[in-house]
Coordinates of C-alpha atoms and ligand atoms in Angstrom, one line a residue:
X1039 CA 92.8 94.3 53.5
X1040 CA 93.4 97.7 54.9
X1041 CA 97.1 98.1 55.7
X1042 CA 97.0 101.7 56.9
X1043 CA 98.1 101.9 60.6
X1044 CA 95.0 102.3 62.8
X1045 CA 94.8 105.6 64.6
X1046 CA 95.5 104.0 68.0
X1047 CA 98.8 102.6 66.8
X1048 CA 100.4 106.0 66.5
X1049 CA 100.1 106.5 70.2
X1050 CA 101.4 103.2 71.6
X1051 CA 103.8 103.8 74.5
X1052 CA 107.1 101.9 74.8
X1053 CA 106.1 101.3 78.5
X1054 CA 103.6 98.5 79.3
X1055 CA 102.3 100.6 82.2
X1056 CA 101.0 103.1 79.7
X1057 CA 99.2 100.5 77.7
X1058 CA 96.0 98.6 78.4
X1059 CA 96.5 94.9 77.8
X1060 CA 93.5 92.6 78.4
X1061 CA 93.7 88.8 78.2
X1062 CA 92.3 89.0 74.7
X1063 CA 95.3 88.7 72.5
X1064 CA 94.7 89.3 68.7
X1065 CA 98.3 88.6 67.8
X1066 CA 98.9 85.2 69.4
X1067 CA 100.5 83.7 66.2
X1068 CA 103.3 86.3 66.6
X1069 CA 103.5 86.6 70.4
X1070 CA 103.8 82.8 71.0
X1071 CA 106.8 82.7 68.6
X1072 CA 108.4 85.8 70.2
X1073 CA 108.0 84.2 73.7
X1074 CA 109.7 81.0 72.5
X1075 CA 112.5 83.1 71.0
X1076 CA 112.8 85.0 74.3
X1077 CA 113.0 81.7 76.3
X1078 CA 115.6 80.3 74.0
X1079 CA 117.7 83.5 74.3
X1080 CA 117.3 83.2 78.1
X1081 CA 118.8 79.6 77.9
X1082 CA 121.7 81.1 76.0
X1083 CA 122.1 83.8 78.6
X1084 CA 121.5 86.4 75.9
X1085 CA 119.8 89.0 78.1
X1086 CA 119.5 91.7 75.5
X1087 CA 117.7 89.7 72.8
X1088 CA 115.5 88.0 75.5
X1089 CA 114.2 91.3 76.8
X1090 CA 113.8 92.6 73.2
X1091 CA 111.6 89.6 72.2
X1092 CA 109.6 89.9 75.5
X1093 CA 109.0 93.7 74.9
X1094 CA 108.0 93.1 71.3
X1095 CA 105.5 90.4 72.3
X1096 CA 104.1 92.7 74.9
X1097 CA 103.5 95.6 72.5
X1098 CA 101.7 93.2 70.1
X1099 CA 99.5 91.9 72.9
X1100 CA 98.2 95.4 73.5
X1101 CA 97.0 96.0 70.0
X1102 CA 93.2 96.2 69.5
X1103 CA 93.3 94.0 66.4
X1104 CA 95.3 91.4 64.4
X1105 CA 98.3 92.6 62.4
X1106 CA 97.9 91.5 58.7
X1107 CA 100.8 93.2 57.1
X1108 CA 104.1 94.8 58.0
X1109 CA 102.9 98.3 57.1
X1110 CA 100.4 98.1 60.0
X1111 CA 103.2 97.9 62.6
X1112 CA 105.0 101.0 61.4
X1113 CA 105.7 103.4 64.2
X1114 CA 105.2 100.9 66.9
X1115 CA 107.8 101.0 69.7
X1116 CA 110.1 98.0 70.7
X1117 CA 109.9 96.2 67.3
X1118 CA 113.4 95.8 66.1
X1119 CA 114.7 94.5 62.8
X1120 CA 115.0 91.0 64.2
X1121 CA 111.4 90.9 65.3
X1122 CA 110.1 92.4 62.1
X1123 CA 112.0 89.7 60.1
X1124 CA 110.2 87.0 62.2
X1125 CA 106.9 88.7 61.7
X1126 CA 107.4 88.9 57.9
X1127 CA 108.2 85.2 57.9
X1128 CA 104.9 84.4 59.7
X1129 CA 102.9 86.8 57.5
X1130 CA 104.4 85.2 54.3
X1131 CA 104.6 81.5 55.2
X1132 CA 102.3 81.2 58.2
X1133 CA 105.2 80.0 60.2
X1134 CA 108.6 80.9 61.5
X1135 CA 111.5 78.7 60.3
X1136 CA 113.8 80.1 62.9
X1137 CA 111.5 79.1 65.8
X1138 CA 110.9 75.7 64.2
X1139 CA 114.7 75.2 64.1
X1140 CA 114.9 76.1 67.8
X1141 CA 112.0 73.7 68.7
X1142 CA 114.0 70.9 67.2
X1143 CA 117.2 71.8 69.1
X1144 CA 118.2 69.1 71.5
X1145 CA 119.5 71.5 74.1
X1146 CA 116.4 73.8 74.0
X1147 CA 114.1 70.7 74.3
X1148 CA 116.0 69.4 77.3
X1149 CA 116.3 72.8 79.1
X1150 CA 112.6 73.5 78.6
X1151 CA 111.7 70.0 79.9
X1152 CA 114.0 70.3 83.0
X1153 CA 112.9 73.9 83.9
X1154 CA 109.2 72.7 83.8
X1155 CA 109.9 70.9 87.1
X1156 CA 109.1 73.0 90.2
X1157 CA 112.4 74.0 91.8
X1158 CA 114.5 73.6 88.7
X1159 CA 115.9 76.8 87.3
X1160 CA 118.0 77.4 84.2
X1161 CA 121.3 76.8 86.0
X1162 CA 120.4 73.3 87.3
X1163 CA 118.9 72.4 84.0
X1164 CA 122.1 73.4 82.2
X1165 CA 124.1 71.3 84.6
X1166 CA 122.0 68.2 84.0
X1167 CA 122.2 68.8 80.2
X1168 CA 126.0 69.1 80.3
X1169 CA 126.1 65.8 82.1
X1170 CA 124.4 64.2 79.1
X1171 CA 121.0 63.9 80.7
X1172 CA 118.0 64.4 78.3
X1173 CA 114.8 63.1 79.9
X1174 CA 113.1 63.3 83.3
X1175 CA 113.4 59.5 83.7
X1176 CA 117.2 59.8 83.3
X1177 CA 117.3 62.4 86.0
X1178 CA 115.4 60.2 88.4
X1179 CA 117.5 57.1 87.7
X1180 CA 120.9 58.8 87.6
X1181 CA 122.5 57.7 90.9
X1182 CA 124.8 60.8 91.3
X1183 CA 122.1 63.4 91.2
X1184 CA 121.1 65.0 94.4
X1185 CA 117.7 66.6 94.3
X1186 CA 116.8 69.2 96.9
X1187 CA 113.5 69.0 98.8
X1188 CA 111.7 71.4 96.4
X1189 CA 112.8 69.4 93.3
X1190 CA 111.7 66.1 94.9
X1191 CA 108.3 67.6 95.4
X1192 CA 108.4 68.9 91.9
X1193 CA 109.0 65.4 90.5
X1194 CA 106.5 63.8 92.9
X1195 CA 103.7 66.0 91.8
X1196 CA 104.9 66.7 88.3
X1197 CA 101.9 65.6 86.3
X1198 CA 99.5 67.5 88.5
X1199 CA 101.3 70.8 88.8
X1200 CA 102.3 70.9 85.2
X1201 CA 98.5 70.9 84.4
X1202 CA 97.0 74.4 84.2
X1203 CA 94.9 75.5 87.2
X1204 CA 91.4 76.7 86.2
X1205 CA 89.5 79.7 87.5
X1206 CA 87.1 77.4 89.3
X1207 CA 90.0 75.6 91.0
X1208 CA 91.5 79.0 92.0
X1209 CA 88.1 80.0 93.4
X1210 CA 87.9 76.8 95.4
X1211 CA 91.4 77.3 96.8
X1212 CA 90.5 80.9 97.6
X1213 CA 87.6 79.6 99.8
X1214 CA 89.9 77.2 101.6
X1215 CA 92.6 79.9 102.2
X1216 CA 90.0 82.4 103.3
X1217 CA 88.4 80.0 105.8
X1218 CA 91.8 79.0 107.2
X1219 CA 93.1 82.6 107.5
X1220 CA 89.9 83.9 109.1
X1221 CA 89.7 81.0 111.5
X1222 CA 93.1 82.2 112.8
X1223 CA 92.6 86.0 112.5
X1224 CA 89.0 87.1 111.7
X1225 CA 90.2 90.6 110.8
X1226 CA 93.0 89.5 108.4
X1227 CA 93.0 91.0 104.9
X1228 CA 93.3 88.5 102.1
X1229 CA 93.5 89.3 98.4
X1230 CA 93.9 87.1 95.2
X1231 CA 96.9 88.4 93.2
X1232 CA 98.9 87.0 90.2
X1233 CA 97.3 86.0 86.9
X1234 CA 93.9 85.3 88.3
X1235 CA 93.6 88.8 89.6
X1236 CA 94.3 89.9 86.0
X1237 CA 91.3 87.9 84.8
X1238 CA 93.2 85.0 83.3
X1239 CA 91.2 81.8 82.8
X1240 CA 94.1 79.5 83.6
X1241 CA 97.3 79.8 85.6
X1242 CA 100.3 77.8 86.7
X1243 CA 99.6 78.5 90.3
X1244 CA 97.3 80.6 92.6
X1245 CA 98.8 83.7 94.3
X1246 CA 97.5 85.3 97.5
X1247 CA 98.5 88.3 99.6
X1248 CA 97.6 88.6 103.3
X1249 CA 98.1 91.1 106.0
X1250 CA 96.7 92.4 109.3
X1251 CA 95.1 95.8 109.8
X1252 CA 97.4 96.5 112.7
X1253 CA 101.2 96.9 111.9
X1254 CA 103.3 94.0 113.2
X1255 CA 100.3 91.6 113.8
X1256 CA 101.2 89.9 110.4
X1257 CA 104.4 88.6 111.9
X1258 CA 103.5 85.1 112.9
X1259 CA 100.5 84.8 110.6
X1260 CA 101.9 82.8 107.8
X1261 CA 103.4 80.1 110.0
X1262 CA 100.0 79.8 111.7
X1263 CA 98.3 79.4 108.3
X1264 CA 100.8 76.7 107.3
X1265 CA 100.1 74.8 110.6
X1266 CA 96.4 75.0 110.0
X1267 CA 96.7 73.7 106.4
X1268 CA 98.8 70.8 107.7
X1269 CA 96.2 70.0 110.4
X1270 CA 93.5 69.9 107.6
X1271 CA 95.6 67.3 105.8
X1272 CA 95.9 69.4 102.6
X1273 CA 99.5 70.5 102.9
X1274 CA 101.6 68.4 100.4
X1275 CA 104.7 70.6 100.4
X1276 CA 105.8 73.9 102.0
X1277 CA 108.8 76.1 101.5
X1278 CA 108.7 78.9 104.0
X1279 CA 110.8 82.1 103.8
X1280 CA 110.8 84.4 106.8
X1281 CA 110.9 88.1 106.4
X1282 CA 114.2 89.9 105.8
X1283 CA 112.4 93.2 105.2
X1284 CA 114.4 96.2 106.3
X1285 CA 112.4 99.5 106.6
X1286 CA 115.6 101.6 106.3
X1287 CA 116.5 100.2 102.9
X1288 CA 115.7 102.2 99.7
X1289 CA 113.8 100.4 96.9
X1290 CA 116.1 98.2 94.9
X1291 CA 117.0 99.5 91.4
X1292 CA 117.7 95.9 90.2
X1293 CA 115.0 94.4 88.1
X1294 CA 114.3 91.2 90.0
X1295 CA 110.9 90.3 91.4
X1296 CA 112.1 88.7 94.6
X1297 CA 111.1 90.7 97.6
X1298 CA 111.9 90.4 101.3
X1299 CA 108.5 89.8 102.8
X1300 CA 107.6 86.6 104.6
X1301 CA 106.2 84.1 102.0
X1302 CA 105.6 80.5 101.3
X1303 CA 105.6 78.4 98.2
X1304 CA 103.1 75.6 98.7
X1305 CA 101.6 72.5 97.0
X1306 CA 98.1 71.9 98.3
X1307 CA 95.7 69.0 97.9
X1308 CA 92.5 70.1 96.3
X1309 CA 89.4 67.8 96.4
X1310 CA 87.6 67.8 93.0
X1311 CA 84.3 67.8 94.9
X1312 CA 85.1 71.3 96.3
X1313 CA 85.4 72.7 92.8
X1314 CA 82.3 74.4 91.3
X1315 CA 81.1 72.6 88.2
X1316 CA 83.1 69.4 89.1
X1317 CA 80.6 68.3 91.7
X1318 CA 79.1 64.9 90.7
X1319 CA 80.6 65.3 87.2
X1320 CA 81.4 62.1 85.4
X1321 CA 85.2 62.1 85.3
X1322 CA 87.6 60.1 83.2
X1323 CA 87.9 56.8 85.1
X1324 CA 91.7 56.9 84.7
X1325 CA 91.6 60.1 86.6
X1326 CA 89.3 59.1 89.4
X1327 CA 91.4 59.6 92.5
X1328 CA 89.2 62.7 93.2
X1329 CA 91.9 65.2 94.0
X1330 CA 94.8 67.1 92.4
X1331 CA 97.9 68.9 93.6
X1332 CA 98.0 72.6 93.1
X1333 CA 100.8 75.2 93.5
X1334 CA 99.9 78.1 95.8
X1335 CA 102.0 81.2 96.7
X1336 CA 101.3 83.2 99.9
X1337 CA 103.0 86.5 100.8
X1338 CA 102.4 88.5 103.9
X1339 CA 103.7 92.1 103.9
X1340 CA 103.2 94.6 106.7
X1341 CA 100.0 96.6 106.1
X1342 CA 101.8 99.9 105.2
X1343 CA 103.5 98.0 102.3
X1344 CA 100.3 96.3 101.2
X1345 CA 99.7 98.4 98.0
X1346 CA 103.3 98.0 96.8
X1347 CA 103.2 94.2 97.3
X1348 CA 99.8 93.9 95.7
X1349 CA 101.0 95.9 92.6
X1350 CA 104.2 93.8 92.3
X1351 CA 102.5 90.4 92.8
X1352 CA 99.6 91.2 90.5
X1353 CA 102.1 91.4 87.6
X1354 CA 102.4 90.7 84.8
X1355 CA 106.1 90.4 85.1
X1356 CA 106.5 92.6 82.0
X1357 CA 104.0 95.2 83.4
X1358 CA 106.0 95.3 86.7
X1359 CA 109.3 95.6 84.9
X1360 CA 108.1 98.5 82.8
X1361 CA 106.5 100.3 85.8
X1362 CA 110.0 100.2 87.5
X1363 CA 111.8 101.3 84.3
X1364 CA 109.3 104.1 83.8
X1365 CA 109.7 105.2 87.5
X1366 CA 113.4 105.4 87.1
X1367 CA 113.8 106.8 83.6
X1368 CA 110.9 109.2 83.4
X1369 CA 110.4 110.2 87.1
X1370 CA 113.7 109.7 88.8
X1371 CA 112.0 107.5 91.3
X1372 CA 112.8 104.0 92.5
X1373 CA 109.9 101.5 92.7
X1374 CA 109.9 97.9 94.0
X1375 CA 107.5 95.6 95.9
X1376 CA 108.3 97.5 99.2
X1377 CA 108.2 101.2 98.4
X1378 CA 108.4 104.2 96.1
X1379 CA 111.3 106.6 96.6
X1380 CA 111.5 110.0 95.0
X1381 CA 115.2 110.7 94.3
X1382 CA 114.7 114.4 93.7
X1383 CA 112.7 115.0 96.9
X1384 CA 114.8 112.4 98.7
X1385 CA 111.8 110.8 100.4
X1386 CA 109.6 107.7 100.2
X1387 CA 106.1 108.3 99.0
X1388 CA 103.5 106.4 101.0
X1389 CA 100.5 104.6 99.4
X1390 CA 97.5 102.7 100.8
X1391 CA 96.1 101.7 97.4
X1392 CA 97.5 100.9 93.9
X1393 CA 95.8 104.1 92.7
X1394 CA 98.0 106.1 95.0
X1395 CA 101.1 104.6 93.4
X1396 CA 100.0 105.3 89.8
X1397 CA 99.1 108.9 91.0
X1398 CA 102.6 109.4 92.5
X1399 CA 104.1 108.2 89.2
X1400 CA 101.8 110.6 87.2
X1401 CA 100.3 107.6 85.4
X1402 CA 96.7 107.0 84.5
X1403 CA 95.3 104.1 86.6
X1404 CA 95.5 100.8 84.8
X1405 CA 93.0 98.1 86.1
X1406 CA 94.4 94.7 87.0
X1407 CA 92.7 93.1 84.0
X1408 CA 94.5 95.6 81.8
X1409 CA 97.9 94.6 83.0
X1410 CA 98.3 91.4 80.9
X1411 CA 101.3 92.9 79.2
Ligands
8DG1158 P1 100.6 82.3 86.2 O1 100.9 81.9 87.6 O2 99.2 82.3 85.8 O3 101.5 81.5 85.2 O4 101.1 83.8 86.0 P2 101.4 84.9 87.1 O5 100.5 84.7 88.2 O6 101.5 86.2 86.4 O7 102.9 84.5 87.5 P3 103.6 84.1 88.9 O8 104.9 83.4 88.6 O9 102.7 83.4 89.8 O10 104.0 85.5 89.5 C1 103.0 86.5 89.9 C2 103.7 87.8 90.1 O11 104.5 87.8 91.3 C3 104.7 88.1 89.0 O12 104.4 89.4 88.5 C4 106.1 88.1 89.7 C5 105.7 88.5 91.1 N1 106.6 88.2 92.2 C6 107.1 89.2 93.0 N2 107.9 88.7 93.9 C7 108.0 87.3 93.7 C8 108.8 86.3 94.3 O13 109.5 86.5 95.3 N3 108.6 85.0 93.8 C9 107.8 84.8 92.8 N4 107.6 83.5 92.4 N5 107.0 85.8 92.1 C10 107.2 87.0 92.6 O14 106.7 90.3 92.9
MN1159 MN1 100.5 83.0 89.5
MN1160 MN1 103.3 82.6 91.8

């Protein structure tokens, strides 16, 4: 095979926002391993290695073809010695012994299992692990464990919400949300965000952004939508967070994706009959209840922040992280889901579209389906 680096490789940027990454990943055998190593580092609170593995995976995802030898990755950014050693193992033996060791690790297995429950983060998972708990059944039968409301819903709907959501299911939910929102406010603006906006076939939830064309009119909107979903009998769980948005605050320079807009994390009941392609389909008789639970996120920023919120919520997480790093390091600007601040000019740069934000940053526009970094 030809091991000379392809021409394109010479120009790969260290920033995901300067790369185009579709859902077509030619290097999945490497990136799956890197992502497992990143997750394992996260459980060990090794932030540096975690970020390094995530960045390496992201660079490999952007390549136009599969890597067949180490020479082919020469000159690529973000690939450290550690990553290269893992890749060499995979190229030589077809597997990584290091990751296989981790997969067998009792602590890794338990933390991965516990964090797969909606509402359970690494801290709670660690606490349960330290108490000697190893299975979900043990959590549910241990008398001294207090689950919060979100975690109770997470366990109640565990089998449904740990199943991937298909594009057809996301579309069906989009119709339900659209009908509900427009019944309340005919001029409301609704957009699909998250992984499905990036063209993914499957997701862990469905994300939507909504706003009103007139500033301030979005204020009570989300609570109305929630009420209406409840009236329709499809609201299985709702965690609502009111807005804490402060116009006078500068964009945060911390890399967290939490924002201060009003939002809700929902579990909705989706009738299989409403899903395209599932209508009248012969289903597995063991799965014949005719509906499933699906996780849905809704966020409602004021309209003048719509473009920033859309950019942030479309992701991917790695793409968003690199946009913010790029803004800071290369442009002396601060970017988050609310605003873009130019530190040199000492002013906030307004934007009505995502294209405006890329232009302010002096970046070529990257389409949503090219942001799967
Ligand atoms: P998936 O659901 O298909 O697994 O992938 P995803 O759609 O890319 O991930 P996600 O967890 O649904 O998050 C979508 C984007 O939203 C992601 O780039 C992170 C971003 N995000 C924010 N703010 C917040 C927030 O406050 N909570 C959550 N959960 N996500 C947020 O920008
Ligand atoms: Mn999502
Ligand atoms: Mn989400």
